[in-house]
Every structure is written in structure tokens, then in C-alpha cells.
Coordinates of C-alpha atoms and ligand atoms in Angstrom, one line a residue:
M1 CA 22.3 3.7 -29.4
S2 CA 25.8 2.3 -29.1
S3 CA 27.4 3.7 -25.5
S4 CA 30.9 3.3 -27.5
A5 CA 29.8 6.2 -29.3
T6 CA 29.6 8.1 -26.0
S7 CA 31.0 10.5 -23.9
T8 CA 33.4 9.2 -21.0
P9 CA 31.1 7.3 -18.5
S10 CA 30.3 8.9 -15.0
S11 CA 33.0 7.9 -12.3
R12 CA 29.6 7.8 -10.3
P13 CA 26.6 5.3 -10.7
V14 CA 24.0 6.6 -12.7
V15 CA 20.3 6.2 -11.9
F16 CA 17.4 6.8 -14.4
V17 CA 14.4 7.7 -13.2
T18 CA 10.7 8.1 -14.3
G19 CA 7.8 9.9 -13.1
A20 CA 10.2 11.8 -11.0
A21 CA 8.7 15.0 -10.8
G22 CA 5.6 14.0 -9.0
G23 CA 6.5 14.4 -5.3
G24 CA 5.7 11.0 -4.9
I25 CA 7.9 7.6 -5.3
G26 CA 9.7 9.0 -8.1
T27 CA 10.7 12.2 -6.6
C28 CA 11.6 9.8 -3.4
T29 CA 13.8 7.4 -5.6
A30 CA 15.6 10.0 -7.4
V31 CA 16.7 11.9 -3.9
R32 CA 17.2 8.6 -2.0
F33 CA 20.0 7.6 -5.0
A34 CA 21.5 10.7 -4.7
E35 CA 22.0 10.6 -0.7
A36 CA 23.8 7.6 -2.1
G37 CA 26.1 8.8 -4.5
Y38 CA 24.3 8.1 -7.5
D39 CA 23.9 11.2 -10.2
V40 CA 20.5 11.6 -11.2
V41 CA 18.4 11.1 -14.8
A42 CA 15.2 12.8 -13.6
T43 CA 12.2 12.5 -16.3
D44 CA 8.6 13.2 -16.5
I45 CA 6.1 14.9 -18.6
K46 CA 5.6 17.2 -15.4
P47 CA 8.1 20.4 -14.5
L48 CA 11.0 18.8 -13.5
E49 CA 12.8 22.1 -11.4
G50 CA 12.1 21.1 -8.0
V51 CA 13.4 17.0 -8.2
K52 CA 16.5 18.5 -10.2
K53 CA 17.2 21.0 -7.2
S54 CA 16.9 18.5 -4.7
V55 CA 19.3 16.0 -6.5
E56 CA 22.1 19.2 -6.9
D57 CA 21.4 20.1 -3.4
I58 CA 22.9 16.5 -2.2
G59 CA 25.8 17.3 -4.4
S60 CA 24.9 14.6 -7.0
R61 CA 24.2 15.8 -10.8
C62 CA 21.0 15.8 -12.4
L63 CA 20.0 15.8 -15.8
A64 CA 16.0 16.7 -16.4
L65 CA 15.0 15.9 -19.3
P66 CA 11.1 15.7 -20.5
L67 CA 10.2 12.5 -21.2
D68 CA 6.4 10.7 -22.0
V69 CA 6.6 7.1 -21.1
T70 CA 4.0 6.4 -23.7
K71 CA 5.6 7.5 -26.6
S72 CA 8.6 6.0 -28.2
D73 CA 10.3 8.6 -29.8
S74 CA 10.1 10.5 -26.3
V75 CA 11.7 7.5 -24.7
K76 CA 14.3 7.1 -27.4
E77 CA 15.4 10.8 -27.2
G78 CA 15.4 10.4 -23.6
V79 CA 17.7 7.5 -23.0
R80 CA 20.1 8.6 -26.0
K81 CA 20.2 12.1 -24.1
A82 CA 21.0 10.8 -21.0
L83 CA 23.5 7.9 -22.5
E84 CA 25.4 11.1 -24.4
H85 CA 25.7 12.9 -20.9
F86 CA 26.1 10.5 -18.6
G87 CA 27.5 7.8 -20.9
K88 CA 25.8 5.0 -18.9
I89 CA 23.1 3.8 -17.2
D90 CA 23.4 1.6 -13.9
C91 CA 19.9 1.3 -12.8
L92 CA 16.8 2.4 -14.7
V93 CA 13.4 2.7 -12.6
N94 CA 10.7 2.3 -14.3
N95 CA 8.0 4.2 -12.6
A96 CA 5.9 6.4 -14.2
A97 CA 2.3 5.3 -14.5
A98 CA -0.9 6.0 -13.1
S99 CA -5.0 4.5 -12.1
L100 CA -7.1 5.6 -14.6
G101 CA -10.3 3.3 -14.6
S102 CA -12.2 1.9 -12.1
G103 CA -14.4 -1.5 -12.6
L104 CA -14.4 -3.3 -15.5
H105 CA -18.0 -3.1 -16.9
D106 CA -17.9 1.0 -17.4
C107 CA -14.0 0.9 -18.2
S108 CA -14.3 1.8 -22.1
E109 CA -11.7 0.2 -24.7
E110 CA -10.2 3.6 -24.9
L111 CA -9.4 3.8 -21.0
W112 CA -8.1 0.0 -21.1
D113 CA -5.8 1.0 -23.8
A114 CA -4.3 4.3 -22.2
S115 CA -4.0 2.3 -18.8
I116 CA -2.0 -0.5 -20.2
Q117 CA 0.2 1.5 -22.5
L118 CA 1.2 3.4 -19.7
T119 CA 1.5 1.2 -17.1
L120 CA 2.8 -2.0 -18.9
K121 CA 3.8 -0.9 -22.8
S122 CA 6.0 1.9 -20.9
V123 CA 8.3 -0.5 -19.1
F124 CA 8.7 -2.4 -22.8
L125 CA 9.7 0.7 -24.3
L126 CA 12.1 1.8 -21.9
S127 CA 14.2 -1.4 -20.6
K128 CA 14.5 -2.4 -24.6
E129 CA 16.1 1.3 -25.3
V130 CA 18.0 0.9 -22.3
L131 CA 19.2 -2.8 -22.2
P132 CA 21.5 -2.3 -25.3
S133 CA 24.3 -0.3 -23.1
M134 CA 23.9 -2.7 -20.1
M135 CA 24.3 -5.6 -22.3
E136 CA 27.2 -3.7 -23.9
R137 CA 28.7 -3.2 -20.5
K138 CA 27.4 -6.3 -19.2
T139 CA 26.3 -4.7 -16.0
G140 CA 23.0 -3.0 -15.2
V141 CA 19.8 -3.3 -12.7
I142 CA 16.0 -2.9 -13.7
I143 CA 13.7 -1.8 -11.2
N144 CA 10.0 -1.8 -12.1
I145 CA 7.4 -0.4 -9.5
A146 CA 4.4 -2.6 -9.7
S147 CA 1.7 -2.6 -6.7
V148 CA -0.2 -5.1 -4.7
N149 CA -2.9 -4.7 -6.9
G150 CA -1.0 -6.6 -9.7
Q151 CA -0.8 -9.9 -7.3
S152 CA -4.8 -10.1 -6.0
G153 CA -8.1 -8.5 -6.6
I154 CA -7.9 -5.2 -5.4
G155 CA -10.0 -3.3 -7.9
E156 CA -9.0 -1.0 -10.9
E157 CA -8.4 -3.7 -13.4
A158 CA -7.3 -2.4 -16.0
Y159 CA -4.1 -0.7 -14.1
S160 CA -4.0 -4.1 -12.0
A161 CA -4.0 -6.1 -15.3
A162 CA -0.9 -4.4 -16.8
K163 CA 1.0 -4.2 -13.2
A164 CA 0.3 -8.3 -13.3
G165 CA 2.1 -7.7 -16.9
V166 CA 4.9 -5.7 -15.2
I167 CA 5.6 -8.6 -12.8
N168 CA 5.7 -11.1 -15.4
L169 CA 7.9 -8.9 -18.0
T170 CA 10.5 -8.2 -14.8
Q171 CA 10.8 -12.3 -14.7
N172 CA 11.4 -12.4 -18.2
I173 CA 14.2 -9.5 -18.5
A174 CA 15.6 -11.4 -15.3
V175 CA 15.8 -14.6 -17.2
R176 CA 16.9 -13.6 -20.5
Y177 CA 19.4 -11.2 -19.7
G178 CA 20.7 -12.3 -16.5
P179 CA 23.4 -14.4 -18.3
Q180 CA 24.7 -11.0 -19.3
G181 CA 25.4 -9.8 -15.8
I182 CA 21.9 -7.9 -16.1
R183 CA 19.0 -8.1 -12.9
A184 CA 15.7 -7.1 -12.8
V185 CA 13.6 -6.8 -10.2
C186 CA 9.9 -5.4 -9.0
I187 CA 8.8 -3.7 -6.0
A188 CA 5.1 -3.9 -5.0
P189 CA 3.9 -1.2 -3.1
G190 CA 1.2 -1.0 -1.1
T191 CA -0.8 2.2 0.0
I192 CA 1.8 5.3 -0.4
E193 CA 0.7 8.4 0.5
T194 CA 1.5 10.4 -2.7
H195 CA -0.8 13.3 -5.5
L196 CA -1.7 9.3 -6.5
W197 CA -4.5 9.1 -3.8
K198 CA -5.4 13.7 -5.1
E199 CA -8.5 12.7 -6.5
R200 CA -10.1 10.0 -3.9
L201 CA -9.0 12.2 -1.4
A202 CA -11.0 15.0 -2.3
K203 CA -14.0 12.7 -3.0
N204 CA -13.3 11.5 0.7
P205 CA -10.6 12.9 2.9
K206 CA -10.8 9.9 5.2
T207 CA -9.6 7.4 2.4
L208 CA -6.2 7.1 3.9
E209 CA -7.0 6.9 7.0
N210 CA -10.0 4.2 6.3
L211 CA -7.4 2.2 5.0
K212 CA -5.1 2.0 7.7
K213 CA -6.8 -0.7 9.1
Y214 CA -6.3 -3.3 6.2
Y215 CA -1.9 -2.7 7.1
P216 CA -0.6 -5.1 10.1
L217 CA 1.8 -2.2 10.4
G218 CA -1.1 0.2 11.4
R219 CA 0.1 2.8 8.9
I220 CA 0.1 3.9 5.3
G221 CA 3.0 4.1 3.4
Q222 CA 5.4 7.0 2.5
G223 CA 7.6 7.3 -1.2
R224 CA 10.7 7.0 0.9
D225 CA 9.5 3.6 2.3
V226 CA 9.9 2.1 -1.7
A227 CA 13.1 4.4 -2.4
N228 CA 14.8 2.4 -0.2
A229 CA 14.0 -0.5 -1.4
A230 CA 14.7 0.5 -4.5
Y231 CA 17.9 1.6 -3.3
F232 CA 18.6 -1.7 -1.6
L233 CA 18.0 -3.6 -4.9
A234 CA 19.9 -1.8 -6.8
S235 CA 23.1 -2.2 -4.7
P236 CA 25.9 -4.8 -5.2
E237 CA 24.1 -6.2 -1.5
A238 CA 21.6 -7.5 -3.7
S239 CA 23.5 -8.7 -6.2
W240 CA 21.9 -12.7 -6.3
I241 CA 18.7 -10.9 -6.1
T242 CA 16.4 -11.1 -9.6
G243 CA 13.7 -11.9 -11.4
T244 CA 11.3 -11.3 -7.8
T245 CA 9.1 -9.0 -6.4
L246 CA 9.5 -7.5 -3.0
N247 CA 6.4 -6.4 -1.4
V248 CA 7.1 -2.8 0.4
D249 CA 3.2 -2.9 1.7
G250 CA 3.1 -3.0 5.6
G251 CA 2.2 -6.8 5.3
L252 CA -0.6 -6.5 3.7
M253 CA -0.4 -9.3 1.2
A254 CA 0.7 -11.2 4.3
G255 CA -3.1 -11.6 5.4
S256 CA -5.5 -10.0 6.4
S257 CA -5.8 -8.5 10.1
Q258 CA -9.2 -8.0 9.8
L259 CA -10.1 -11.7 8.8
Q260 CA -8.2 -12.8 11.7
K261 CA -9.6 -10.4 14.3
D262 CA -13.3 -11.3 12.4
L263 CA -12.0 -15.7 13.0
M264 CA -11.0 -15.0 16.4
G265 CA -14.6 -13.0 17.1
E266 CA -13.1 -10.2 18.7
Ligands
NAD301 P1 2.7 10.5 -8.8 O1 1.3 10.4 -9.4 O2 3.0 11.2 -7.0 O3 4.2 9.9 -9.7 C1 3.6 9.3 -11.2 C2 4.4 10.0 -12.2 O4 4.4 9.8 -13.3 C3 3.9 11.7 -12.0 O5 5.0 12.4 -11.9 C4 3.5 12.0 -13.3 O6 3.5 12.8 -13.9 C5 4.1 11.0 -14.0 N1 3.6 10.2 -15.3 C6 2.4 10.7 -15.6 N2 2.1 9.6 -16.6 C7 3.1 9.7 -17.3 C8 4.0 9.4 -18.8 N3 3.0 9.5 -19.9 N4 5.1 10.1 -19.4 C9 6.0 10.1 -18.3 N5 5.9 10.7 -16.9 C10 4.5 10.1 -16.5 O7 2.5 8.6 -8.2 P2 3.1 7.5 -7.4 O8 2.3 7.1 -6.0 O9 4.5 8.1 -6.9 O10 3.4 6.5 -8.4 C11 4.4 5.7 -8.9 C12 4.5 4.3 -8.9 O11 4.1 3.7 -8.1 C13 3.8 3.9 -10.1 O12 4.3 3.3 -10.9 C14 2.5 3.5 -9.5 O13 1.4 3.1 -10.2 C15 2.8 2.8 -8.4 N6 2.3 2.8 -7.1 C16 1.7 3.8 -6.0 C17 1.1 3.5 -5.0 C18 0.3 4.6 -4.4 O14 0.0 4.2 -3.2 N7 0.9 5.5 -4.2 C19 0.8 2.3 -4.8 C20 1.3 1.0 -5.3 C21 1.8 1.6 -6.7

């Protein structure tokens, strides 16, 4: 929809976050941008009262919208309502995703398709819908939350392949729309302590504790670590950064502490 058909643009910057209700990276991102003076469009398939209250308690406006990132009608309606309400979207954070599968040999065709749809197609649907209003204003930033899974063979093949696709899609958006003043960047988080780990922690409560040894900085990440990076990448200080992936991973992808120790016979 054309932004010229909307209400007067908000005087504050506006961020649109998917998957904002889960208490994880999306919620932290909505709160971090609100702290920086943004109005927030918070979307999710889960109830959004909690994130809406957190954003409004900070003093920002929050439009909470039920939105399923896998459904084009839902995406179109959500973006339309956001533009109608705030008049513009300065930053889109494509955050909603989940790891649905496991190893390749026992991943059903249905699970594969569902993974690609939730983690990769969603970025296509949201970006396609938001881009015209950014092109009209000749400004905008798209931040895609990828994963270190998209950069190496860590497992969860369908999810990882989809995240690799997100990284490439980001590069293509950056190149195609850069001349129109639009930036696109990826963040690739390492292990972040969120509800995404609930099932694995139920199986083995030490899962996150066991992972610490792979991280040069010796700790698992928090949603806030990713939210801080997203805020920086959206800011004018990052105005010459586009088409790239920022790893927010405590050094995981820089190399292996364990391998270094083993190589030294320690
Ligand atoms: P989370 O489960 O806390 O948040 C994901 C949110 O997405 C949830 O609120 C969920 O309701 C929402 N969601 C799921 N399906 C949806 C749909 N169809 N439509 C709309 N919303 C939907 O998980 P998180 O860890 O905060 O994950 C956020 C992002 O970070 C994801 O893209 C994930 O792949 C990525 N990531 C997470 C980690 C980690 O270790 N937690 C690591 C790397 C990347």
C-alpha cells in the first residue's frame, strides 16, 4: 500500500518487529528500540499484552498486532495496519522463526517445507510488503535475524539451510535497494538463552551449561546482546553498513577454544 494514503507520519522513528511476544530476542528488540525513542509495531502469533506494556511503560507507543509470518494475507494486513497507524516503517526486524527439524535423514518433507516457510519465506513476505513504503520515502533498514547455523554445519539442517538463505536474501536486498536509500543487514546470533531452548532444556537441563565451553567469551548470550546490535545497525551510526552479517556469538565463529586447547595438548 502507498504510504501517501496513510495518516501523518509519526515524528518518532518506527520499528516493526516480528516474533515480539516470546520474551526472547524479539521482545528485547522491541524494548531496546523503545528505550532509544522508537514507536513500536509488535507482532506475533502469541498474545502481545506483555511486550505492549513493556514498551508503553518506557513511554513509547506500541501497536500490537496478531500476525502470522507464514501467511501472506496476515502479513499484508499487518503491514497495512502499521502504515495506517504510524504512517511509516523506518526499520523492519524479521525475527520470528523456529527450529522445527532435526537430522536430514529423519526430517519429513512436510517438516522441511514448514521450516523453509517459517524461517526463510517469512523474510521474503515481510520485506516485499514493507519495501514499497521504504522506496517511496527513500530510506529504511531491514534487519534479518539469521543464525550461526546459516554459516556452518551445526545441525538442524532445514533450519540452517533456511538461515543461509536469509543471509543471501539480505545481500540481494542490500544490493538491489541500496541505490534507493535502503539498507539490509543480518545478525547471526550464537546460543541465546530464550524459550527456543525450552524443549531441549526439558530433555537435558544442562544443555546451555554444556555449550559454554565452545564460546571464547565463556557465556551464553542474552536477548539483550542481540537487541543492542540490532539497535546499532538501525542507527545513523551504521549508515554505511549494508549487505553484511554481524555475528553476535561470543566469538563462536572465530574459531574453537576447545580445538586450540586440544592442539596444544592441554
Ligand atoms: P523465541 O521462541 O523466544 O521467539 C520466536 C518468536 O517467534 C516467538 O514469540 C514465536 O511465537 C514467534 N513465532 C513463531 N512462529 C511464528 C509465526 N508463524 N508467525 C509469527 N510469529 C511466530 O525464540 P528466540 O530465540 O528469541 O528467536 C528469535 C530469532 O532468533 C529467531 O529467528 C531464531 O531463529 C533466532 N536465533 C535464536 C538463537 C537462540 O539460541 N535463541 C540463536 C540463533 C538465532
